[in-house]
Amino acid sequence: MTFIFDNTYVRLPARFYERRAPYPVARPGLVKLNLALADQFGIDPDALNSADGLAILAGNQVPAGAAPLAMAYAGHQFGRFVPQLGDGRAILLGEIVTPSGQHLDLQLKGSGRTAFSRAGDGRAALGSVLREYLISEAMAALGIPTTRSLAVVTTGEPVYREVPLPGAVLTRVAQGHVRVGTFEYFSARQDIDALRRLADYVIARHYPEAQEDERPYRAMLDAVIARHATLVARWLSVGFIHGVMNTDNAAISGETLDYGPCAFMDHYHPGQVYSSIDHQGRYAYANQPYIAHWNLAQFAQALLPLLDVDPDRAIREAQSAVDAFPDQFDRAWLDCFRAKLGLIEVADDDHNLIDALLDAMASGVADFTNTFRALADAAAGAEALLRSQFSDTALIDAWLSRWRVRLAKESTDTAARVIAMHRANPLVIPRNHQVEAALNAAEEGDLTAFDALLQILVNPWDDRPGVTPYTRPPQPHEIIAQTFCGT
Ligand code: AMP
Ligand code: MG
């Protein structure tokens, strides 16, 4: 089994991690192998799909060239600072080098206890692992930056949550697993040397252009802020609710990280929350940009000692960087939603026009995905499908005339607009009731529904035979009101 490893994180000082191999599991069983991803990253699919491959994906064998470790990090969880979290149930096997020279983290999640496990068992349940596999791959297909899922393996051991569940290990691939919480870990310890090494590491790996800047740390901060502004705008554009936007789940690489209680909305409501542990609605759909802004302020705060030797100047640097977020987010959000509405050109009133549609959708209990998708038909003159999304068509009719006036001001021809709208408005998203049904069957050993759903979600754009059932919102009795983080 040949992975090409070049492990850079392990070259950081020992206080950045605990060196530890994954714990072996009783009876590894292959559940999912993402051969398309393996191919894309230059991993030999046959080697992966072998007995040695399975042993590696289960954590029973450490591949040659790996340097397994658990990363140290801290984090603000629901606004409260926890000075030590860390990989409590994950092991970074090492960094693989792709044919194009990119370094990617290869991580096993659910691979046993580490120095950071606290009271946890270090394990993961099959349902939550398959959930991450499905939704992360759906996100990737939607073109949204995300960690990827390479494989799912069952352990042959139960994990005990409220009830015994089958245990599993996910192989996660990411551009990087450094989090805002990694910086907070060293900031809380006033370990300036470590902060500097971490920042230099992040710049070298993720933001090499910052190296050219006369203030590299400020340039890195700006770049991270810009990536998160775009990332969260893109989440909102597909109705995604991350659910647990703690700073330990905010990836410095700008990838979507941690698929716990996340969910996609069915009908649009800005206050929508699914996570069973989010009692205050802190991570509600429309709160996500504010939370990202707050998380990035924690990042800037942790970086203060690097931004300037003079503390007042450092605070001014941090503040001006963080203050750029709202405008950057707004611009990214406008880009996304203009495209969703089929607007190619820019007009002053666009923000209002988009808000008015969203308001109508909230009042009319309109399905987020299907409403936007039906806008493309409406752009081509067929309004019935769009109007049928609203509990009261009067809510959308006034808006439709306003939108028509706006479209008429553009020179874009209708056919081109419809094609563009179909690329901005997915036909299918992972709907909670379908995800839940697929996971329940999978936990009973039947992957048919899971595989069928995955097959649909890896192409979210194109209408084709068999796709229609997956576009249907839940019937009242199918609605999933809550999702669980499954830790
Ligand atoms: P999460 O909610 O997945 O972001 O995890 C938050 C923290 O709890 C991280 O430090 C995890 O490593 C740790 N954690 C979550 N589940 C477990 C588990 N089953 N065993 C050990 N640590 C865990
Ligand atoms: Mg996490």
Coordinates of C-alpha atoms and ligand atoms in Angstrom, one line a residue:
M1 CA 0.0 0.0 0.0
T2 CA 1.7 3.2 -1.1
F3 CA 0.7 6.6 0.1
I4 CA 3.3 9.3 -0.6
F5 CA 3.6 11.1 2.7
D6 CA 5.4 14.3 3.5
N7 CA 4.5 15.1 7.1
T8 CA 5.0 18.7 8.0
Y9 CA 2.8 19.1 11.1
V10 CA 4.9 16.6 13.0
R11 CA 7.9 18.8 12.4
L12 CA 6.3 21.5 14.6
P13 CA 7.3 21.3 18.3
A14 CA 6.1 18.4 20.4
R15 CA 3.6 20.6 22.4
F16 CA 1.5 20.9 19.2
Y17 CA 0.3 17.3 19.4
E18 CA 0.4 13.9 21.0
R19 CA 2.2 11.3 18.9
R20 CA 0.0 8.3 18.9
A21 CA -1.1 5.6 16.6
P22 CA -4.8 4.7 16.1
Y23 CA -6.1 1.9 18.2
P24 CA -6.8 -1.3 16.4
V25 CA -10.4 -2.4 16.0
A26 CA -11.8 -5.9 16.4
R27 CA -13.2 -6.7 12.9
P28 CA -12.7 -4.2 10.2
G29 CA -15.5 -4.2 7.6
L30 CA -15.4 -2.0 4.5
V31 CA -18.6 0.0 4.1
K32 CA -17.7 2.8 1.7
L33 CA -14.7 3.6 -0.5
N34 CA -14.6 6.8 -2.4
L35 CA -12.7 5.6 -5.5
A36 CA -13.4 8.8 -7.5
L37 CA -11.7 10.8 -4.7
A38 CA -8.8 8.4 -4.4
D39 CA -8.3 8.7 -8.1
Q40 CA -8.4 12.5 -8.0
F41 CA -5.8 12.6 -5.2
G42 CA -3.5 10.0 -6.9
I43 CA -4.2 7.3 -4.3
D44 CA -4.1 3.8 -5.9
P45 CA -7.7 2.5 -5.8
D46 CA -6.7 -1.1 -5.9
A47 CA -4.3 -0.8 -3.1
L48 CA -6.9 1.0 -1.0
N49 CA -9.4 -1.8 -1.9
S50 CA -7.1 -4.5 -0.5
A51 CA -6.7 -6.3 2.8
D52 CA -3.8 -3.9 3.6
G53 CA -5.9 -1.0 2.6
L54 CA -8.7 -2.0 4.9
A55 CA -6.3 -2.5 7.8
I56 CA -5.0 1.0 7.3
L57 CA -8.5 2.6 7.0
A58 CA -9.5 0.8 10.2
G59 CA -6.5 2.0 12.1
N60 CA -5.1 -1.6 12.5
Q61 CA -2.0 -0.9 10.4
V62 CA 0.0 2.3 10.2
P63 CA 1.1 2.8 6.6
A64 CA 4.8 3.3 5.8
G65 CA 5.7 6.9 5.9
A66 CA 2.9 8.0 8.2
A67 CA 3.6 9.9 11.5
P68 CA 0.3 9.5 13.4
L69 CA -0.6 12.2 15.9
A70 CA -3.5 13.8 17.7
M71 CA -3.6 17.6 17.3
A72 CA -3.9 20.0 20.3
Y73 CA -6.4 22.8 20.0
A74 CA -8.8 24.8 22.2
G75 CA -12.0 26.5 21.2
H76 CA -15.0 28.6 22.0
Q77 CA -17.9 26.3 22.3
F78 CA -21.3 28.1 22.2
G79 CA -19.4 31.3 23.2
R80 CA -17.6 29.7 26.2
F81 CA -13.8 29.3 26.0
V82 CA -12.4 25.8 26.6
P83 CA -8.6 26.0 26.9
Q84 CA -8.1 22.4 25.9
L85 CA -10.0 20.3 23.4
G86 CA -7.9 18.6 20.8
D87 CA -8.4 15.5 18.6
G88 CA -10.2 13.3 21.1
R89 CA -11.3 10.8 18.6
A90 CA -9.2 11.5 15.5
I91 CA -5.7 10.7 14.4
L92 CA -3.8 12.6 11.7
L93 CA -2.0 9.7 9.9
G94 CA 0.0 12.2 7.9
E95 CA 0.0 14.4 4.9
I96 CA -0.2 12.8 1.5
V97 CA 1.2 14.6 -1.5
T98 CA -1.1 14.6 -4.6
P99 CA 0.2 14.3 -8.2
S100 CA -0.1 18.1 -8.4
G101 CA 2.1 18.5 -5.3
Q102 CA -0.7 19.6 -2.9
H103 CA -0.4 18.4 0.7
L104 CA -3.6 16.9 2.1
D105 CA -4.2 15.7 5.7
L106 CA -5.2 12.0 5.9
Q107 CA -7.2 11.7 9.1
L108 CA -8.9 8.8 10.8
K109 CA -12.0 9.8 12.8
G110 CA -13.3 7.5 15.4
S111 CA -9.9 5.8 15.8
G112 CA -9.8 5.5 19.6
R113 CA -8.8 7.5 22.7
T114 CA -6.0 10.1 22.7
A115 CA -4.6 12.4 25.3
F116 CA -7.4 14.8 24.4
S117 CA -10.3 12.5 24.8
R118 CA -11.4 13.7 28.3
A119 CA -14.4 11.5 29.2
G120 CA -15.0 10.4 25.6
D121 CA -14.5 6.9 24.2
G122 CA -12.6 8.1 21.1
R123 CA -15.0 6.3 18.9
A124 CA -17.7 7.2 16.4
A125 CA -21.0 5.5 15.5
L126 CA -21.7 4.3 12.0
G127 CA -24.6 6.6 11.5
S128 CA -22.7 9.8 12.3
V129 CA -19.8 8.7 10.1
L130 CA -22.0 7.9 7.2
R131 CA -23.7 11.2 7.7
E132 CA -20.4 13.1 7.4
Y133 CA -19.5 11.0 4.3
L134 CA -22.8 11.8 2.6
I135 CA -23.1 15.5 3.4
S136 CA -19.4 16.3 2.9
E137 CA -19.5 14.7 -0.5
A138 CA -22.8 16.5 -1.3
M139 CA -21.1 19.8 -0.3
A140 CA -18.1 19.1 -2.6
A141 CA -20.5 18.4 -5.4
L142 CA -22.2 21.7 -4.8
G143 CA -18.8 23.3 -5.2
I144 CA -18.5 24.4 -1.6
P145 CA -15.1 24.1 0.0
T146 CA -15.1 21.2 2.4
T147 CA -13.2 18.4 4.0
R148 CA -13.7 15.2 2.0
S149 CA -14.5 11.6 2.9
L150 CA -12.4 8.8 1.5
A151 CA -13.7 5.7 3.3
V152 CA -16.0 4.3 6.0
V153 CA -15.0 1.1 7.8
T154 CA -17.0 -0.6 10.6
T155 CA -15.0 -1.7 13.7
G156 CA -17.0 -4.8 14.7
E157 CA -17.3 -3.1 18.1
P158 CA -20.3 -1.4 19.6
V159 CA -20.1 2.2 20.8
Y160 CA -22.4 3.1 23.6
R161 CA -24.5 6.2 23.2
E162 CA -28.1 6.1 24.5
V163 CA -28.1 2.6 23.0
P164 CA -25.3 0.4 21.6
L165 CA -24.6 1.4 18.0
P166 CA -22.2 -0.1 15.4
G167 CA -18.8 1.6 15.6
A168 CA -17.1 3.0 12.5
V169 CA -14.0 4.9 11.4
L170 CA -14.1 7.7 8.8
T171 CA -11.1 8.5 6.7
R172 CA -11.2 12.3 6.2
V173 CA -9.1 14.2 3.7
A174 CA -8.6 17.9 4.2
Q175 CA -6.4 20.7 3.0
G176 CA -5.6 21.1 6.6
H177 CA -7.0 20.6 10.1
V178 CA -5.6 23.8 11.8
R179 CA -8.5 25.6 13.4
V180 CA -9.1 29.0 14.9
G181 CA -9.0 27.0 18.1
T182 CA -5.5 25.9 17.4
F183 CA -4.4 29.5 17.6
E184 CA -6.5 30.0 20.7
Y185 CA -4.8 27.1 22.4
F186 CA -1.4 28.8 22.3
S187 CA -2.8 32.3 22.8
A188 CA -4.4 31.1 26.0
R189 CA -1.0 29.8 27.2
Q190 CA 0.7 33.0 26.1
D191 CA 3.0 30.9 24.1
I192 CA 4.1 33.5 21.5
D193 CA 6.8 31.3 20.0
A194 CA 4.2 28.6 19.2
L195 CA 1.8 31.2 17.8
R196 CA 4.5 32.4 15.5
R197 CA 5.5 28.9 14.4
L198 CA 1.8 28.0 13.8
A199 CA 1.2 31.2 11.8
D200 CA 4.3 30.5 9.7
Y201 CA 3.2 27.0 9.1
V202 CA -0.3 28.1 8.0
I203 CA 1.2 30.7 5.7
A204 CA 3.6 28.3 4.1
R205 CA 0.9 25.7 3.6
H206 CA -2.3 27.6 2.9
Y207 CA -1.5 31.3 2.2
P208 CA 2.0 31.4 0.5
E209 CA 1.1 34.8 -1.1
A210 CA 1.1 36.3 2.5
Q211 CA 4.8 35.6 2.6
E212 CA 5.3 38.3 0.0
D213 CA 3.5 40.9 2.1
E214 CA 5.4 43.3 4.3
R215 CA 3.0 42.3 7.1
P216 CA 2.6 38.5 6.5
Y217 CA 0.5 37.8 9.6
R218 CA -1.9 40.6 8.8
A219 CA -2.1 39.3 5.2
M220 CA -2.8 35.8 6.5
L221 CA -5.6 37.2 8.8
D222 CA -7.1 39.1 5.9
A223 CA -7.0 36.0 3.7
V224 CA -8.6 33.8 6.3
I225 CA -11.4 36.4 6.8
A226 CA -12.0 36.6 3.1
R227 CA -12.3 32.8 2.7
H228 CA -14.8 32.5 5.6
A229 CA -16.9 35.4 4.2
T230 CA -17.2 33.5 0.9
L231 CA -17.7 30.1 2.6
V232 CA -20.6 31.3 4.8
A233 CA -22.2 33.1 1.9
R234 CA -22.1 29.9 0.0
W235 CA -23.6 27.9 2.8
L236 CA -26.5 30.4 2.9
S237 CA -27.0 30.1 -0.8
V238 CA -27.8 26.4 -0.5
G239 CA -29.8 26.6 2.8
F240 CA -27.0 24.9 4.8
I241 CA -27.0 25.2 8.6
H242 CA -23.6 24.1 10.0
G243 CA -25.1 23.7 13.5
V244 CA -22.0 23.9 15.6
M245 CA -19.9 26.8 14.5
N246 CA -17.6 26.7 17.5
T247 CA -14.1 28.1 16.9
D248 CA -12.6 24.5 17.1
N249 CA -14.7 23.8 14.0
A250 CA -13.6 26.9 12.1
A251 CA -10.9 25.6 9.7
I252 CA -8.1 28.1 8.9
S253 CA -8.1 26.6 5.4
G254 CA -11.6 27.9 4.8
E255 CA -13.1 24.4 4.4
T256 CA -16.4 23.3 5.9
L257 CA -15.3 21.3 8.8
D258 CA -17.2 19.0 11.2
Y259 CA -20.5 17.5 10.0
G260 CA -22.2 17.0 13.3
P261 CA -25.8 18.3 13.6
C262 CA -25.7 20.1 10.3
A263 CA -28.7 20.2 8.0
F264 CA -30.1 21.7 4.9
M265 CA -33.4 23.6 5.3
D266 CA -36.6 22.4 3.6
H267 CA -38.9 25.5 3.8
Y268 CA -37.1 28.8 4.2
H269 CA -37.0 30.3 7.6
P270 CA -34.1 32.6 8.7
G271 CA -34.3 31.4 12.3
Q272 CA -34.2 27.7 11.4
V273 CA -32.2 25.6 13.9
Y274 CA -32.0 21.8 13.8
S275 CA -29.2 21.0 16.3
S276 CA -30.6 19.4 19.5
I277 CA -28.0 21.1 21.6
D278 CA -28.4 24.7 20.2
H279 CA -31.1 25.7 22.6
Q280 CA -30.6 29.5 22.1
G281 CA -30.5 29.4 18.3
R282 CA -27.0 30.7 18.4
Y283 CA -26.2 28.9 15.1
A284 CA -29.5 29.5 13.4
Y285 CA -29.4 29.8 9.6
A286 CA -29.3 33.6 9.4
N287 CA -27.0 34.0 12.4
Q288 CA -24.2 32.2 10.7
P289 CA -22.5 35.3 9.2
Y290 CA -22.6 37.0 12.6
I291 CA -21.1 33.9 14.3
A292 CA -18.4 33.7 11.6
H293 CA -17.5 37.3 12.2
W294 CA -17.4 36.7 16.0
N295 CA -15.2 33.6 15.4
L296 CA -12.8 35.5 13.2
A297 CA -12.6 38.2 15.9
Q298 CA -11.4 35.4 18.3
F299 CA -8.8 34.5 15.6
A300 CA -7.6 38.1 15.4
Q301 CA -7.5 38.3 19.1
A302 CA -5.3 35.2 19.3
L303 CA -3.0 36.7 16.7
L304 CA -2.5 40.0 18.5
P305 CA 1.1 39.4 19.6
L306 CA 2.1 38.7 16.0
L307 CA 0.4 41.7 14.5
D308 CA 2.5 44.4 16.1
V309 CA 5.0 44.7 19.0
D310 CA 3.0 47.7 20.2
P311 CA -0.2 46.4 21.8
D312 CA -2.4 49.4 20.7
R313 CA -1.2 49.2 17.2
A314 CA -1.8 45.4 17.2
I315 CA -5.4 46.0 18.4
R316 CA -6.0 48.5 15.6
E317 CA -4.6 46.1 13.0
A318 CA -6.8 43.3 14.3
Q319 CA -9.9 45.5 14.4
S320 CA -9.5 46.8 10.9
A321 CA -9.0 43.3 9.6
V322 CA -12.1 42.0 11.4
D323 CA -14.2 45.1 10.4
A324 CA -13.8 44.1 6.8
F325 CA -15.8 41.0 7.3
P326 CA -19.4 42.3 7.0
D327 CA -18.8 44.0 3.7
Q328 CA -16.9 41.0 2.3
F329 CA -19.7 38.7 3.4
D330 CA -22.3 41.0 1.8
R331 CA -20.5 41.1 -1.5
A332 CA -20.1 37.3 -1.5
W333 CA -23.7 36.9 -0.5
L334 CA -24.9 39.3 -3.2
D335 CA -22.8 37.4 -5.8
C336 CA -24.4 34.1 -4.8
F337 CA -28.0 35.3 -4.7
R338 CA -27.7 37.5 -7.8
A339 CA -26.7 34.3 -9.6
K340 CA -29.6 32.4 -8.0
L341 CA -32.0 35.1 -9.3
G342 CA -30.5 35.0 -12.7
L343 CA -29.1 38.5 -12.5
I344 CA -25.9 38.8 -14.5
E345 CA -25.5 42.6 -14.1
V346 CA -25.3 44.6 -10.9
A347 CA -28.0 47.1 -9.8
D348 CA -28.3 49.1 -6.6
D349 CA -31.6 47.6 -5.6
D350 CA -30.5 44.0 -5.8
H351 CA -30.1 43.4 -2.1
N352 CA -33.7 44.6 -1.6
L353 CA -35.0 42.5 -4.4
I354 CA -33.4 39.4 -2.9
D355 CA -34.6 40.2 0.6
A356 CA -38.1 40.7 -0.7
L357 CA -38.1 37.2 -2.2
L358 CA -36.7 35.6 1.0
D359 CA -39.4 37.5 3.0
A360 CA -42.1 36.1 0.7
M361 CA -40.6 32.7 1.0
A362 CA -40.6 32.8 4.8
S363 CA -44.3 34.0 4.9
G364 CA -45.3 31.6 2.2
V365 CA -43.5 28.6 3.8
A366 CA -41.8 28.0 0.5
D367 CA -39.2 25.2 0.0
F368 CA -35.8 26.9 -0.3
T369 CA -34.3 24.6 -2.9
N370 CA -37.4 24.1 -5.0
T371 CA -38.3 27.8 -5.0
F372 CA -35.0 28.9 -6.4
R373 CA -34.8 26.0 -8.9
A374 CA -38.3 27.0 -10.1
L375 CA -37.1 30.5 -10.7
A376 CA -35.3 29.3 -13.7
D377 CA -38.5 28.0 -15.2
A378 CA -40.1 31.3 -14.3
A379 CA -37.3 33.1 -16.1
A380 CA -38.3 31.1 -19.2
G381 CA -41.9 32.1 -18.8
A382 CA -43.3 29.1 -16.8
E383 CA -44.4 30.4 -13.5
A384 CA -46.8 27.7 -12.2
L385 CA -44.1 25.6 -10.5
L386 CA -42.7 28.7 -8.7
R387 CA -46.2 29.9 -7.6
S388 CA -47.0 26.5 -6.3
Q389 CA -44.2 26.7 -3.7
F390 CA -46.1 29.4 -1.8
S391 CA -48.9 28.9 0.6
D392 CA -50.4 32.1 -0.8
T393 CA -49.6 33.0 -4.4
A394 CA -50.3 36.6 -3.8
L395 CA -47.0 36.6 -1.8
I396 CA -45.0 35.9 -4.9
D397 CA -47.0 37.6 -7.6
A398 CA -46.0 41.1 -6.6
W399 CA -42.4 40.1 -6.4
L400 CA -42.5 38.4 -9.8
S401 CA -43.5 41.6 -11.5
R402 CA -40.8 43.4 -9.8
W403 CA -38.2 40.8 -10.8
R404 CA -39.4 40.8 -14.4
V405 CA -38.8 44.6 -14.6
R406 CA -35.3 44.0 -13.3
L407 CA -34.6 41.2 -15.7
A408 CA -35.8 43.3 -18.7
K409 CA -33.1 45.8 -17.9
E410 CA -30.4 43.2 -18.7
S411 CA -29.2 42.3 -22.2
T412 CA -28.7 38.6 -21.3
D413 CA -30.7 36.3 -23.4
T414 CA -33.2 33.9 -21.7
A415 CA -31.6 30.6 -22.8
A416 CA -28.2 31.7 -21.3
R417 CA -29.9 32.9 -18.2
V418 CA -31.7 29.7 -17.6
I419 CA -28.5 27.7 -18.0
A420 CA -26.7 29.9 -15.6
M421 CA -29.6 29.7 -13.1
H422 CA -29.5 25.9 -13.2
R423 CA -25.8 26.1 -12.2
A424 CA -26.6 28.4 -9.3
N425 CA -29.6 26.6 -8.0
P426 CA -29.2 22.9 -7.2
L427 CA -32.1 20.5 -8.0
V428 CA -31.3 18.3 -5.0
I429 CA -29.8 18.8 -1.6
P430 CA -29.4 16.3 1.2
R431 CA -32.9 16.5 2.8
N432 CA -33.0 15.6 6.4
H433 CA -35.8 13.1 6.1
Q434 CA -34.0 11.3 3.2
V435 CA -30.7 11.4 5.0
E436 CA -32.3 10.0 8.2
A437 CA -34.1 7.2 6.4
A438 CA -30.9 6.2 4.5
L439 CA -28.8 6.2 7.7
N440 CA -31.4 4.2 9.7
A441 CA -31.4 1.5 7.0
A442 CA -27.6 1.6 6.8
E443 CA -27.3 1.0 10.6
E444 CA -29.5 -2.0 10.1
G445 CA -27.0 -3.2 7.5
D446 CA -28.8 -2.2 4.3
L447 CA -26.9 0.4 2.3
T448 CA -29.3 0.5 -0.7
A449 CA -31.0 3.8 0.2
F450 CA -27.7 5.4 1.2
D451 CA -26.0 4.5 -2.1
A452 CA -29.0 5.7 -4.1
L453 CA -29.1 9.0 -2.2
L454 CA -25.3 9.5 -2.6
Q455 CA -25.5 8.7 -6.3
I456 CA -28.1 11.5 -6.6
L457 CA -26.3 14.0 -4.4
V458 CA -22.9 13.8 -6.3
N459 CA -24.7 15.4 -9.2
P460 CA -26.9 18.1 -7.7
W461 CA -27.5 20.1 -10.8
D462 CA -28.9 18.0 -13.7
D463 CA -32.5 16.9 -14.1
R464 CA -32.6 13.2 -15.1
P465 CA -34.7 10.1 -14.8
G466 CA -35.1 9.0 -11.2
V467 CA -34.2 12.3 -9.6
T468 CA -37.7 13.6 -8.9
P469 CA -38.4 11.6 -5.6
Y470 CA -35.3 13.3 -4.1
T471 CA -36.6 16.7 -4.8
R472 CA -39.7 16.2 -2.7
P473 CA -39.9 18.1 0.6
P474 CA -40.9 15.9 3.6
Q475 CA -44.6 15.1 4.2
P476 CA -45.7 16.5 7.6
H477 CA -45.1 13.1 9.3
E478 CA -41.6 12.9 7.7
I479 CA -40.3 16.2 9.0
I480 CA -37.0 15.9 11.0
A481 CA -37.2 18.7 13.5
Q482 CA -33.9 17.9 15.3
T483 CA -30.4 16.6 14.4
F484 CA -27.9 15.3 16.8
C485 CA -24.1 15.7 16.9
G486 CA -23.6 12.0 17.5
T487 CA -20.5 12.4 19.7
Ligands
AMP1 P1 -17.1 18.0 18.1 O1 -18.3 18.3 18.8 O2 -17.0 16.8 17.2 O3 -16.5 19.2 17.4 O4 -16.0 17.7 19.2 C1 -15.6 18.6 20.2 C2 -14.5 18.0 21.0 O5 -14.9 16.8 21.7 C3 -13.3 17.6 20.3 O6 -12.2 17.9 21.1 C4 -13.5 16.2 20.0 O7 -12.3 15.5 19.8 C5 -14.1 15.7 21.3 N1 -14.9 14.5 21.2 C6 -16.1 14.4 20.5 N2 -16.6 13.2 20.6 C7 -15.6 12.4 21.2 C8 -15.5 11.1 21.6 N3 -16.5 10.2 21.3 N4 -14.4 10.7 22.3 C9 -13.5 11.6 22.6 N5 -13.5 12.9 22.3 C10 -14.6 13.3 21.6
MG2 MG -15.2 19.3 15.9

